[in-house]
Amino acid sequence: MIDFHTHILPGIDDGSKDMNMTKKMIRMELEQGVDRIVFTPHFYADNDDLARFLSRRRESYEQLVESLSEDTDFEEIDISEFKLGAEVLYFPGIGSSRCLTDLCVEDTRVLLLEMPFRKWTRDVYGEVRDIVEKQHLTVVLVHIERFRHYQKDLSVWNEVLELPVISQVNTECFLSWKSRRFAYKFIKEGHDILLGTDAHNVSSRPVNMAEGRTALKKKFGEGILTEIDQLSDKLWRNDES
Ligand SMILES: [Fe+2]
């Protein structure tokens, strides 16, 4: 089971504030059956520099690996089950940006894209299409459930979703009736989804993979989880077939 969207790396963004919290979050992941984690700190092109971001992320990750290797409570951890990634906020020009491959999930061409929190325009659509068609990256639209209500009409929304993109839904979305309604409808419409906890801490935005999956299974049966796991595994392995 893979968690594709997390803010677990310590001290790098608005997620885990220190190593202690990071380890608690990893423990929560393990207890909930997650055995592969993608670390996806925020990348904001407007106020971050790619090289600086990559070195901060590397440093944070190396500290984590060192700390886990010295901790007898984490002897079962296999770091080959971790991958580095980023949650990249949309910016004008992203379609032709040269920095995207460095921000993809490690050893893949999978880019986690955070769309703009406003009505999507034709320009936005064009940039996403360029990422897919010109840069040949697999785009994952993170927490898709957060963007629907900004769309006064659905023309661009529909166009974006008709591209060969994959949508990621936060597991938290399945825990309240209001957000659940959107997610269930979205799944029924036939969209492929990935799950991510988007966990930021251990209290207000915790790891809730198990609860989310339980709700999904109750609604759609075990088959939906199998489909999600197969798609997640395919992306993890960078299988483009
Ligand atoms: Fe996130």
PDB file of N, CA, C and O in Angstrom, residues 103-164:
ATOM      1  N   LEU A 103      11.562  17.391 -10.388  1.00  0.00           N
ATOM      2  CA  LEU A 103      10.566  17.433  -9.310  1.00  0.00           C
ATOM      3  C   LEU A 103       9.625  16.218  -9.341  1.00  0.00           C
ATOM      4  O   LEU A 103       8.759  16.075  -8.478  1.00  0.00           O
ATOM      5  N   CYS A 104       9.809  15.371 -10.341  1.00  0.00           N
ATOM      6  CA  CYS A 104       8.981  14.153 -10.429  1.00  0.00           C
ATOM      7  C   CYS A 104       9.307  13.209  -9.277  1.00  0.00           C
ATOM      8  O   CYS A 104      10.375  13.286  -8.663  1.00  0.00           O
ATOM      9  N   VAL A 105       8.396  12.307  -9.021  1.00  0.00           N
ATOM     10  CA  VAL A 105       8.660  11.254  -8.042  1.00  0.00           C
ATOM     11  C   VAL A 105       9.916  10.511  -8.508  1.00  0.00           C
ATOM     12  O   VAL A 105      10.042  10.173  -9.694  1.00  0.00           O
ATOM     13  N   GLU A 106      10.817  10.318  -7.568  1.00  0.00           N
ATOM     14  CA  GLU A 106      12.125   9.710  -7.854  1.00  0.00           C
ATOM     15  C   GLU A 106      12.033   8.509  -8.812  1.00  0.00           C
ATOM     16  O   GLU A 106      11.187   7.623  -8.621  1.00  0.00           O
ATOM     17  N   ASP A 107      12.886   8.495  -9.793  1.00  0.00           N
ATOM     18  CA  ASP A 107      12.962   7.400 -10.775  1.00  0.00           C
ATOM     19  C   ASP A 107      11.671   7.187 -11.568  1.00  0.00           C
ATOM     20  O   ASP A 107      11.392   6.057 -12.018  1.00  0.00           O
ATOM     21  N   THR A 108      10.885   8.225 -11.687  1.00  0.00           N
ATOM     22  CA  THR A 108       9.665   8.120 -12.501  1.00  0.00           C
ATOM     23  C   THR A 108       9.509   9.407 -13.309  1.00  0.00           C
ATOM     24  O   THR A 108      10.256  10.367 -13.121  1.00  0.00           O
ATOM     25  N   ARG A 109       8.486   9.407 -14.161  1.00  0.00           N
ATOM     26  CA  ARG A 109       8.108  10.636 -14.864  1.00  0.00           C
ATOM     27  C   ARG A 109       6.734  11.088 -14.374  1.00  0.00           C
ATOM     28  O   ARG A 109       5.908  11.583 -15.133  1.00  0.00           O
ATOM     29  N   VAL A 110       6.519  10.900 -13.080  1.00  0.00           N
ATOM     30  CA  VAL A 110       5.227  11.231 -12.463  1.00  0.00           C
ATOM     31  C   VAL A 110       5.361  12.543 -11.692  1.00  0.00           C
ATOM     32  O   VAL A 110       6.177  12.656 -10.764  1.00  0.00           O
ATOM     33  N   LEU A 111       4.566  13.535 -12.104  1.00  0.00           N
ATOM     34  CA  LEU A 111       4.624  14.854 -11.472  1.00  0.00           C
ATOM     35  C   LEU A 111       3.352  15.104 -10.668  1.00  0.00           C
ATOM     36  O   LEU A 111       2.246  15.011 -11.202  1.00  0.00           O
ATOM     37  N   LEU A 112       3.523  15.437  -9.386  1.00  0.00           N
ATOM     38  CA  LEU A 112       2.359  15.801  -8.560  1.00  0.00           C
ATOM     39  C   LEU A 112       2.122  17.298  -8.691  1.00  0.00           C
ATOM     40  O   LEU A 112       2.945  18.111  -8.253  1.00  0.00           O
ATOM     41  N   LEU A 113       1.010  17.646  -9.309  1.00  0.00           N
ATOM     42  CA  LEU A 113       0.716  19.047  -9.616  1.00  0.00           C
ATOM     43  C   LEU A 113      -0.442  19.552  -8.763  1.00  0.00           C
ATOM     44  O   LEU A 113      -1.519  18.945  -8.732  1.00  0.00           O
ATOM     45  N   GLU A 114      -0.189  20.684  -8.091  1.00  0.00           N
ATOM     46  CA  GLU A 114      -1.247  21.335  -7.308  1.00  0.00           C
ATOM     47  C   GLU A 114      -1.811  22.450  -8.183  1.00  0.00           C
ATOM     48  O   GLU A 114      -1.122  23.426  -8.501  1.00  0.00           O
ATOM     49  N   MET A 115      -3.046  22.290  -8.588  1.00  0.00           N
ATOM     50  CA  MET A 115      -3.657  23.237  -9.519  1.00  0.00           C
ATOM     51  C   MET A 115      -3.962  24.565  -8.814  1.00  0.00           C
ATOM     52  O   MET A 115      -3.985  24.634  -7.587  1.00  0.00           O
ATOM     53  N   PRO A 116      -4.220  25.625  -9.604  1.00  0.00           N
ATOM     54  CA  PRO A 116      -4.515  26.912  -8.966  1.00  0.00           C
ATOM     55  C   PRO A 116      -5.861  26.898  -8.235  1.00  0.00           C
ATOM     56  O   PRO A 116      -6.822  26.288  -8.713  1.00  0.00           O
ATOM     57  N   PHE A 117      -5.872  27.598  -7.109  1.00  0.00           N
ATOM     58  CA  PHE A 117      -7.097  27.665  -6.285  1.00  0.00           C
ATOM     59  C   PHE A 117      -7.968  28.819  -6.772  1.00  0.00           C
ATOM     60  O   PHE A 117      -8.169  29.807  -6.080  1.00  0.00           O
ATOM     61  N   ARG A 118      -8.447  28.692  -7.985  1.00  0.00           N
ATOM     62  CA  ARG A 118      -9.347  29.674  -8.581  1.00  0.00           C
ATOM     63  C   ARG A 118      -9.965  29.021  -9.818  1.00  0.00           C
ATOM     64  O   ARG A 118      -9.633  27.866 -10.132  1.00  0.00           O
ATOM     65  N   LYS A 119     -10.804  29.755 -10.482  1.00  0.00           N
ATOM     66  CA  LYS A 119     -11.400  29.157 -11.678  1.00  0.00           C
ATOM     67  C   LYS A 119     -10.295  28.878 -12.707  1.00  0.00           C
ATOM     68  O   LYS A 119      -9.489  29.746 -13.007  1.00  0.00           O
ATOM     69  N   TRP A 120     -10.277  27.676 -13.216  1.00  0.00           N
ATOM     70  CA  TRP A 120      -9.256  27.325 -14.199  1.00  0.00           C
ATOM     71  C   TRP A 120      -9.608  27.952 -15.547  1.00  0.00           C
ATOM     72  O   TRP A 120     -10.772  27.951 -15.963  1.00  0.00           O
ATOM     73  N   THR A 121      -8.583  28.484 -16.200  1.00  0.00           N
ATOM     74  CA  THR A 121      -8.784  29.147 -17.489  1.00  0.00           C
ATOM     75  C   THR A 121      -8.241  28.265 -18.619  1.00  0.00           C
ATOM     76  O   THR A 121      -7.580  27.253 -18.368  1.00  0.00           O
ATOM     77  N   ARG A 122      -8.450  28.734 -19.841  1.00  0.00           N
ATOM     78  CA  ARG A 122      -7.896  28.013 -20.999  1.00  0.00           C
ATOM     79  C   ARG A 122      -6.369  27.980 -20.920  1.00  0.00           C
ATOM     80  O   ARG A 122      -5.747  27.022 -21.369  1.00  0.00           O
ATOM     81  N   ASP A 123      -5.781  29.048 -20.389  1.00  0.00           N
ATOM     82  CA  ASP A 123      -4.320  29.061 -20.252  1.00  0.00           C
ATOM     83  C   ASP A 123      -3.851  27.945 -19.326  1.00  0.00           C
ATOM     84  O   ASP A 123      -2.849  27.273 -19.584  1.00  0.00           O
ATOM     85  N   VAL A 124      -4.591  27.775 -18.234  1.00  0.00           N
ATOM     86  CA  VAL A 124      -4.235  26.714 -17.279  1.00  0.00           C
ATOM     87  C   VAL A 124      -4.315  25.362 -17.988  1.00  0.00           C
ATOM     88  O   VAL A 124      -3.397  24.533 -17.896  1.00  0.00           O
ATOM     89  N   TYR A 125      -5.404  25.179 -18.709  1.00  0.00           N
ATOM     90  CA  TYR A 125      -5.562  23.928 -19.460  1.00  0.00           C
ATOM     91  C   TYR A 125      -4.372  23.716 -20.408  1.00  0.00           C
ATOM     92  O   TYR A 125      -3.788  22.629 -20.475  1.00  0.00           O
ATOM     93  N   GLY A 126      -4.007  24.774 -21.129  1.00  0.00           N
ATOM     94  CA  GLY A 126      -2.916  24.674 -22.112  1.00  0.00           C
ATOM     95  C   GLY A 126      -1.600  24.267 -21.469  1.00  0.00           C
ATOM     96  O   GLY A 126      -0.834  23.466 -22.019  1.00  0.00           O
ATOM     97  N   GLU A 127      -1.346  24.812 -20.296  1.00  0.00           N
ATOM     98  CA  GLU A 127      -0.083  24.479 -19.609  1.00  0.00           C
ATOM     99  C   GLU A 127      -0.075  23.005 -19.179  1.00  0.00           C
ATOM    100  O   GLU A 127       0.933  22.317 -19.327  1.00  0.00           O
ATOM    101  N   VAL A 128      -1.215  22.552 -18.658  1.00  0.00           N
ATOM    102  CA  VAL A 128      -1.276  21.144 -18.220  1.00  0.00           C
ATOM    103  C   VAL A 128      -1.120  20.227 -19.444  1.00  0.00           C
ATOM    104  O   VAL A 128      -0.387  19.234 -19.407  1.00  0.00           O
ATOM    105  N   ARG A 129      -1.793  20.609 -20.526  1.00  0.00           N
ATOM    106  CA  ARG A 129      -1.688  19.803 -21.755  1.00  0.00           C
ATOM    107  C   ARG A 129      -0.228  19.744 -22.233  1.00  0.00           C
ATOM    108  O   ARG A 129       0.258  18.687 -22.628  1.00  0.00           O
ATOM    109  N   ASP A 130       0.480  20.870 -22.134  1.00  0.00           N
ATOM    110  CA  ASP A 130       1.882  20.865 -22.561  1.00  0.00           C
ATOM    111  C   ASP A 130       2.737  19.954 -21.685  1.00  0.00           C
ATOM    112  O   ASP A 130       3.674  19.307 -22.167  1.00  0.00           O
ATOM    113  N   ILE A 131       2.450  19.933 -20.388  1.00  0.00           N
ATOM    114  CA  ILE A 131       3.227  19.041 -19.511  1.00  0.00           C
ATOM    115  C   ILE A 131       3.034  17.589 -19.969  1.00  0.00           C
ATOM    116  O   ILE A 131       3.974  16.796 -20.033  1.00  0.00           O
ATOM    117  N   VAL A 132       1.786  17.279 -20.321  1.00  0.00           N
ATOM    118  CA  VAL A 132       1.474  15.905 -20.723  1.00  0.00           C
ATOM    119  C   VAL A 132       2.005  15.611 -22.131  1.00  0.00           C
ATOM    120  O   VAL A 132       2.697  14.610 -22.343  1.00  0.00           O
ATOM    121  N   GLU A 133       1.685  16.510 -23.066  1.00  0.00           N
ATOM    122  CA  GLU A 133       1.950  16.181 -24.466  1.00  0.00           C
ATOM    123  C   GLU A 133       3.346  16.580 -24.953  1.00  0.00           C
ATOM    124  O   GLU A 133       3.904  15.931 -25.824  1.00  0.00           O
ATOM    125  N   LYS A 134       3.888  17.664 -24.407  1.00  0.00           N
ATOM    126  CA  LYS A 134       5.210  18.090 -24.881  1.00  0.00           C
ATOM    127  C   LYS A 134       6.329  17.573 -23.980  1.00  0.00           C
ATOM    128  O   LYS A 134       7.411  17.255 -24.435  1.00  0.00           O
ATOM    129  N   GLN A 135       6.057  17.536 -22.674  1.00  0.00           N
ATOM    130  CA  GLN A 135       7.116  17.059 -21.764  1.00  0.00           C
ATOM    131  C   GLN A 135       6.961  15.556 -21.471  1.00  0.00           C
ATOM    132  O   GLN A 135       7.817  14.966 -20.818  1.00  0.00           O
ATOM    133  N   HIS A 136       5.850  14.999 -21.895  1.00  0.00           N
ATOM    134  CA  HIS A 136       5.612  13.552 -21.729  1.00  0.00           C
ATOM    135  C   HIS A 136       5.721  13.099 -20.277  1.00  0.00           C
ATOM    136  O   HIS A 136       6.320  12.061 -19.982  1.00  0.00           O
ATOM    137  N   LEU A 137       5.168  13.902 -19.400  1.00  0.00           N
ATOM    138  CA  LEU A 137       5.134  13.505 -17.992  1.00  0.00           C
ATOM    139  C   LEU A 137       3.732  13.009 -17.648  1.00  0.00           C
ATOM    140  O   LEU A 137       2.742  13.402 -18.276  1.00  0.00           O
ATOM    141  N   THR A 138       3.672  12.145 -16.659  1.00  0.00           N
ATOM    142  CA  THR A 138       2.379  11.707 -16.137  1.00  0.00           C
ATOM    143  C   THR A 138       1.981  12.674 -15.031  1.00  0.00           C
ATOM    144  O   THR A 138       2.688  12.791 -14.018  1.00  0.00           O
ATOM    145  N   VAL A 139       0.889  13.363 -15.251  1.00  0.00           N
ATOM    146  CA  VAL A 139       0.468  14.377 -14.280  1.00  0.00           C
ATOM    147  C   VAL A 139      -0.538  13.785 -13.295  1.00  0.00           C
ATOM    148  O   VAL A 139      -1.539  13.187 -13.699  1.00  0.00           O
ATOM    149  N   VAL A 140      -0.237  13.977 -12.024  1.00  0.00           N
ATOM    150  CA  VAL A 140      -1.190  13.619 -10.970  1.00  0.00           C
ATOM    151  C   VAL A 140      -1.715  14.925 -10.378  1.00  0.00           C
ATOM    152  O   VAL A 140      -0.930  15.729  -9.854  1.00  0.00           O
ATOM    153  N   LEU A 141      -3.012  15.134 -10.491  1.00  0.00           N
ATOM    154  CA  LEU A 141      -3.622  16.346  -9.921  1.00  0.00           C
ATOM    155  C   LEU A 141      -3.901  16.065  -8.446  1.00  0.00           C
ATOM    156  O   LEU A 141      -4.768  15.247  -8.118  1.00  0.00           O
ATOM    157  N   VAL A 142      -3.145  16.732  -7.576  1.00  0.00           N
ATOM    158  CA  VAL A 142      -3.287  16.408  -6.150  1.00  0.00           C
ATOM    159  C   VAL A 142      -4.588  16.977  -5.577  1.00  0.00           C
ATOM    160  O   VAL A 142      -5.128  17.961  -6.089  1.00  0.00           O
ATOM    161  N   HIS A 143      -5.043  16.332  -4.535  1.00  0.00           N
ATOM    162  CA  HIS A 143      -6.331  16.641  -3.873  1.00  0.00           C
ATOM    163  C   HIS A 143      -7.322  17.351  -4.792  1.00  0.00           C
ATOM    164  O   HIS A 143      -7.720  18.496  -4.563  1.00  0.00           O
ATOM    165  N   ILE A 144      -7.732  16.593  -5.799  1.00  0.00           N
ATOM    166  CA  ILE A 144      -8.651  17.128  -6.820  1.00  0.00           C
ATOM    167  C   ILE A 144      -9.928  17.687  -6.191  1.00  0.00           C
ATOM    168  O   ILE A 144     -10.529  18.631  -6.702  1.00  0.00           O
ATOM    169  N   GLU A 145     -10.292  17.133  -5.027  1.00  0.00           N
ATOM    170  CA  GLU A 145     -11.562  17.540  -4.408  1.00  0.00           C
ATOM    171  C   GLU A 145     -11.573  19.011  -3.982  1.00  0.00           C
ATOM    172  O   GLU A 145     -12.623  19.589  -3.761  1.00  0.00           O
ATOM    173  N   ARG A 146     -10.388  19.616  -3.887  1.00  0.00           N
ATOM    174  CA  ARG A 146     -10.362  20.998  -3.409  1.00  0.00           C
ATOM    175  C   ARG A 146     -10.653  22.034  -4.489  1.00  0.00           C
ATOM    176  O   ARG A 146     -10.782  23.216  -4.187  1.00  0.00           O
ATOM    177  N   PHE A 147     -10.694  21.612  -5.738  1.00  0.00           N
ATOM    178  CA  PHE A 147     -10.752  22.603  -6.819  1.00  0.00           C
ATOM    179  C   PHE A 147     -12.115  22.746  -7.483  1.00  0.00           C
ATOM    180  O   PHE A 147     -12.373  23.724  -8.164  1.00  0.00           O
ATOM    181  N   ARG A 148     -12.942  21.772  -7.282  1.00  0.00           N
ATOM    182  CA  ARG A 148     -14.228  21.749  -8.002  1.00  0.00           C
ATOM    183  C   ARG A 148     -15.070  23.000  -7.725  1.00  0.00           C
ATOM    184  O   ARG A 148     -15.670  23.560  -8.628  1.00  0.00           O
ATOM    185  N   HIS A 149     -15.097  23.436  -6.477  1.00  0.00           N
ATOM    186  CA  HIS A 149     -16.030  24.520  -6.165  1.00  0.00           C
ATOM    187  C   HIS A 149     -15.573  25.886  -6.692  1.00  0.00           C
ATOM    188  O   HIS A 149     -16.359  26.832  -6.707  1.00  0.00           O
ATOM    189  N   TYR A 150     -14.346  25.981  -7.178  1.00  0.00           N
ATOM    190  CA  TYR A 150     -13.913  27.243  -7.800  1.00  0.00           C
ATOM    191  C   TYR A 150     -14.410  27.353  -9.243  1.00  0.00           C
ATOM    192  O   TYR A 150     -14.321  28.415  -9.849  1.00  0.00           O
ATOM    193  N   GLN A 151     -14.902  26.253  -9.796  1.00  0.00           N
ATOM    194  CA  GLN A 151     -15.256  26.237 -11.216  1.00  0.00           C
ATOM    195  C   GLN A 151     -16.727  26.623 -11.385  1.00  0.00           C
ATOM    196  O   GLN A 151     -17.613  25.821 -11.128  1.00  0.00           O
ATOM    197  N   LYS A 152     -16.927  27.858 -11.814  1.00  0.00           N
ATOM    198  CA  LYS A 152     -18.306  28.335 -11.981  1.00  0.00           C
ATOM    199  C   LYS A 152     -19.007  27.590 -13.114  1.00  0.00           C
ATOM    200  O   LYS A 152     -20.178  27.316 -13.077  1.00  0.00           O
ATOM    201  N   ASP A 153     -18.245  27.324 -14.163  1.00  0.00           N
ATOM    202  CA  ASP A 153     -18.771  26.396 -15.158  1.00  0.00           C
ATOM    203  C   ASP A 153     -17.688  25.335 -15.334  1.00  0.00           C
ATOM    204  O   ASP A 153     -16.534  25.536 -14.954  1.00  0.00           O
ATOM    205  N   LEU A 154     -18.081  24.217 -15.910  1.00  0.00           N
ATOM    206  CA  LEU A 154     -17.166  23.076 -15.875  1.00  0.00           C
ATOM    207  C   LEU A 154     -16.392  22.866 -17.176  1.00  0.00           C
ATOM    208  O   LEU A 154     -15.757  21.836 -17.347  1.00  0.00           O
ATOM    209  N   SER A 155     -16.424  23.870 -18.057  1.00  0.00           N
ATOM    210  CA  SER A 155     -15.817  23.630 -19.368  1.00  0.00           C
ATOM    211  C   SER A 155     -14.319  23.293 -19.267  1.00  0.00           C
ATOM    212  O   SER A 155     -13.872  22.279 -19.806  1.00  0.00           O
ATOM    213  N   VAL A 156     -13.553  24.137 -18.567  1.00  0.00           N
ATOM    214  CA  VAL A 156     -12.113  23.863 -18.498  1.00  0.00           C
ATOM    215  C   VAL A 156     -11.828  22.671 -17.582  1.00  0.00           C
ATOM    216  O   VAL A 156     -10.969  21.833 -17.883  1.00  0.00           O
ATOM    217  N   TRP A 157     -12.564  22.607 -16.501  1.00  0.00           N
ATOM    218  CA  TRP A 157     -12.449  21.445 -15.595  1.00  0.00           C
ATOM    219  C   TRP A 157     -12.563  20.148 -16.407  1.00  0.00           C
ATOM    220  O   TRP A 157     -11.721  19.250 -16.295  1.00  0.00           O
ATOM    221  N   ASN A 158     -13.597  20.080 -17.243  1.00  0.00           N
ATOM    222  CA  ASN A 158     -13.812  18.860 -18.032  1.00  0.00           C
ATOM    223  C   ASN A 158     -12.676  18.624 -19.018  1.00  0.00           C
ATOM    224  O   ASN A 158     -12.231  17.500 -19.198  1.00  0.00           O
ATOM    225  N   GLU A 159     -12.214  19.710 -19.627  1.00  0.00           N
ATOM    226  CA  GLU A 159     -11.116  19.553 -20.595  1.00  0.00           C
ATOM    227  C   GLU A 159      -9.858  19.024 -19.922  1.00  0.00           C
ATOM    228  O   GLU A 159      -9.171  18.151 -20.450  1.00  0.00           O
ATOM    229  N   VAL A 160      -9.547  19.572 -18.757  1.00  0.00           N
ATOM    230  CA  VAL A 160      -8.356  19.113 -18.031  1.00  0.00           C
ATOM    231  C   VAL A 160      -8.497  17.629 -17.707  1.00  0.00           C
ATOM    232  O   VAL A 160      -7.575  16.833 -17.924  1.00  0.00           O
ATOM    233  N   LEU A 161      -9.684  17.260 -17.227  1.00  0.00           N
ATOM    234  CA  LEU A 161      -9.866  15.866 -16.805  1.00  0.00           C
ATOM    235  C   LEU A 161      -9.988  14.899 -17.979  1.00  0.00           C
ATOM    236  O   LEU A 161      -9.864  13.687 -17.792  1.00  0.00           O
ATOM    237  N   GLU A 162     -10.206  15.456 -19.163  1.00  0.00           N
ATOM    238  CA  GLU A 162     -10.217  14.580 -20.339  1.00  0.00           C
ATOM    239  C   GLU A 162      -8.800  14.288 -20.833  1.00  0.00           C
ATOM    240  O   GLU A 162      -8.588  13.389 -21.640  1.00  0.00           O
ATOM    241  N   LEU A 163      -7.829  15.064 -20.364  1.00  0.00           N
ATOM    242  CA  LEU A 163      -6.433  14.741 -20.674  1.00  0.00           C
ATOM    243  C   LEU A 163      -6.090  13.427 -19.958  1.00  0.00           C
ATOM    244  O   LEU A 163      -6.749  13.065 -18.982  1.00  0.00           O
ATOM    245  N   PRO A 164      -5.037  12.733 -20.413  1.00  0.00           N
ATOM    246  CA  PRO A 164      -4.673  11.497 -19.700  1.00  0.00           C
ATOM    247  C   PRO A 164      -3.954  11.806 -18.378  1.00  0.00           C
ATOM    248  O   PRO A 164      -2.767  11.531 -18.213  1.00  0.00           O
TER     249      PRO A 164
END
